Tab-separated table of C-alpha atoms in Angstrom:
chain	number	residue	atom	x	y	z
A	5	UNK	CA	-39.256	18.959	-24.351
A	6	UNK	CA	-37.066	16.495	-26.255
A	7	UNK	CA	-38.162	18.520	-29.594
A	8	UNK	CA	-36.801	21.849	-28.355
A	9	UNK	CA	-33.574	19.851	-27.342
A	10	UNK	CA	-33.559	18.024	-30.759
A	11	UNK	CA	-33.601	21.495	-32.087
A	12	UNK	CA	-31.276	22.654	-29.881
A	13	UNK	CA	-27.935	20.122	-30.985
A	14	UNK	CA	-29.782	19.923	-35.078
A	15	UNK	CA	-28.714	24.003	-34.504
A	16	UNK	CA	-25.430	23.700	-33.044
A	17	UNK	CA	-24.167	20.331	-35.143
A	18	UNK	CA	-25.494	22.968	-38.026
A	19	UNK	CA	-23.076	25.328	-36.269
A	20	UNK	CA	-26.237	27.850	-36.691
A	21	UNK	CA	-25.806	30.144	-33.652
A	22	UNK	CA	-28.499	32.492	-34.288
A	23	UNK	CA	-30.912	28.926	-34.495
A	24	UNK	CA	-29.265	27.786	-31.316
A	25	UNK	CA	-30.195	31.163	-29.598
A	26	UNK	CA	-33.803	30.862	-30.844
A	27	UNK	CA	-34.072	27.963	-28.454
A	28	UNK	CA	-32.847	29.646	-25.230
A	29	UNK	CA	-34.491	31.661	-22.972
A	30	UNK	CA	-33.506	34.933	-22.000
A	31	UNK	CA	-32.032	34.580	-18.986
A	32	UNK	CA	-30.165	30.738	-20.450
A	33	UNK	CA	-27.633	29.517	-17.997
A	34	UNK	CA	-25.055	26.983	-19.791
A	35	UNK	CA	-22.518	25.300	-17.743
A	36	UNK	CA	-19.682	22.586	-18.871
A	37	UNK	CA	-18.064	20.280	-16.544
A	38	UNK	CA	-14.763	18.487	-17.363
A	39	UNK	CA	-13.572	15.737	-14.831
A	40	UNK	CA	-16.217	17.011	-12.300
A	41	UNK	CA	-14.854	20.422	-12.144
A	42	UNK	CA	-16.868	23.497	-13.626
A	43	UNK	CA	-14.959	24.781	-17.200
A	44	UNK	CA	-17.405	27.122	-18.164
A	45	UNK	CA	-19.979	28.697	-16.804
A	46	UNK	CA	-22.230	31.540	-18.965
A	47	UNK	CA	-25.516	33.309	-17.986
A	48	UNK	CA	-27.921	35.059	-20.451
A	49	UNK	CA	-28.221	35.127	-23.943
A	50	UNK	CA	-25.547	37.339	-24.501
A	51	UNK	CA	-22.882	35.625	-22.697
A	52	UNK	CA	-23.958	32.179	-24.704
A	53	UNK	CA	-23.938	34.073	-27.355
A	54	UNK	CA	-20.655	35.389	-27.126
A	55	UNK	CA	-19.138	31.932	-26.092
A	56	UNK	CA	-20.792	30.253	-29.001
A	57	UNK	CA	-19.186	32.790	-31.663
A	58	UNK	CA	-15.984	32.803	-30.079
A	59	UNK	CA	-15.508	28.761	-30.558
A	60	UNK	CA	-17.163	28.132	-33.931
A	61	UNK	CA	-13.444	28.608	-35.530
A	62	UNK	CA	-12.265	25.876	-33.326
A	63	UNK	CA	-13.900	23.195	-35.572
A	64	UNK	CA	-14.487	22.095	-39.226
A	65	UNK	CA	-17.286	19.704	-38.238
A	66	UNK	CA	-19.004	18.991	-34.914
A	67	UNK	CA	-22.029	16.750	-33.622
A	68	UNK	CA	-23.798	15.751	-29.976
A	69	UNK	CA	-26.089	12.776	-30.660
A	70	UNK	CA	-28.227	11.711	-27.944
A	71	UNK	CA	-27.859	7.561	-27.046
A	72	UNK	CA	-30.218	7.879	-24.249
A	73	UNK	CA	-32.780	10.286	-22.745
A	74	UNK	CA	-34.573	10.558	-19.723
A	75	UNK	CA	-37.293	13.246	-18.505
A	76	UNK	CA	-37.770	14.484	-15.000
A	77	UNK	CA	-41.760	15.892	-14.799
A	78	UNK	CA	-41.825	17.867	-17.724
A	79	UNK	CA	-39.405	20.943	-17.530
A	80	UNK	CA	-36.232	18.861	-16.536
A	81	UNK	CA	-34.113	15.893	-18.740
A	82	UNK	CA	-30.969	14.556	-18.895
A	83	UNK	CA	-29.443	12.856	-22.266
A	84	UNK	CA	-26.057	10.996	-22.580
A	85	UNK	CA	-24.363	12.614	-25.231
A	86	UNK	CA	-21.688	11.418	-28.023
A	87	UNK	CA	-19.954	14.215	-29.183
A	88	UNK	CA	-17.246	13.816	-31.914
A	89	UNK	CA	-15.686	16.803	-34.104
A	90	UNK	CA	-12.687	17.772	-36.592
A	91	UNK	CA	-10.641	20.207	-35.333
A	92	UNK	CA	-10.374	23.253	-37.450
A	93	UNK	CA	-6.826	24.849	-36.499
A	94	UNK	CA	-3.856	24.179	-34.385
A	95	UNK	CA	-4.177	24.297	-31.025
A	96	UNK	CA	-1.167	25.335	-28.460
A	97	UNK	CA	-1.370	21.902	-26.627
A	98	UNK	CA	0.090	20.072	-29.833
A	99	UNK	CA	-4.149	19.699	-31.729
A	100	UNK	CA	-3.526	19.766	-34.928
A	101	UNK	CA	-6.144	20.510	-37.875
A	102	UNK	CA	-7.898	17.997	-39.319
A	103	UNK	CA	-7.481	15.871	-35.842
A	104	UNK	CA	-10.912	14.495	-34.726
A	105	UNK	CA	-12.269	14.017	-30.840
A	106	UNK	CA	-14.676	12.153	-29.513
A	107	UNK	CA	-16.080	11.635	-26.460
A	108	UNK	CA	-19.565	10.645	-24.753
A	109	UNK	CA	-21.189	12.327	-21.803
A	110	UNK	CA	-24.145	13.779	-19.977
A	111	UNK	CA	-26.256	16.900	-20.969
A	112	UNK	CA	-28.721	18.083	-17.941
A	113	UNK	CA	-31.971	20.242	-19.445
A	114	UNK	CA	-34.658	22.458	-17.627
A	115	UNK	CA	-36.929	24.342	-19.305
A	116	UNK	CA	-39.021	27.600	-18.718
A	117	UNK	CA	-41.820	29.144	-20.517
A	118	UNK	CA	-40.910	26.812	-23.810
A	119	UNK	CA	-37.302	27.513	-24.160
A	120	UNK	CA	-34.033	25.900	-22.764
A	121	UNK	CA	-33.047	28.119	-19.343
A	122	UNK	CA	-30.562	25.485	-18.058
A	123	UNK	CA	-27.813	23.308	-19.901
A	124	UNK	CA	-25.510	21.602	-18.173
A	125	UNK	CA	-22.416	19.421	-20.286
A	126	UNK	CA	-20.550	16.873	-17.995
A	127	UNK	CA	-17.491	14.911	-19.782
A	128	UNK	CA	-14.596	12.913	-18.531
């Protein structure tokens, strides 16, 4: 399990959606929580797809690295995450380019017939 997620954030700190994809199974629920309150919520591979696409331009550079993992009986795992990034453009709420981020939270993982079907992001 912790190879699949390895490959998982090696694809999306590569920004390499189609290599992101290749880890999720069809029917991939991703959900991202901001101050406990549900942001985003996609299900399927499209909808992921679409989402991931759609925010690539928002960053120059972008990286989750896990500082701790735990796994839950062999198709479930949570990892606290750093995340840090370089914003790519202006945003409307004053971001400006070359601005960085960072942050640390929790990432939730279950897993079905080898690929990721549940992702869950949690951040303050």
């Amino acid at each position: 399990m912790r190879d699949l997620i390895d490959r998982y954030l090696a694809a999306y700190n590569r920004m390499d959606v189609p290599a992101m994809l290749d880890t999720m199974h069809a029917g991939v629920v991703f959900e991202n929580y901001t101050k406990g309150v549900l942001s985003v919520r996609t299900q399927g591979v499209a909808e992921l797809r679409h989402l991931a696409e759609s925010s690539l331009h928002l960053f120059s550079a972008r990286r989750q690295i896990i500082t701790a993992f735990w796994e839950h009986g062999g198709d479930a795992a949570t990892a606290d995450i750093l995340f840090d990034g370089t914003f790519a453009i202006d945003l409307p709420n004053g971001v400006r380019a070359g601005q960085t981020i960072a942050l640390t939270g929790r990432s939730e993982y279950r897993v079905s017939e080898g690929k990721l079907v549940y992702i869950a992001d949690f951040s303050e």
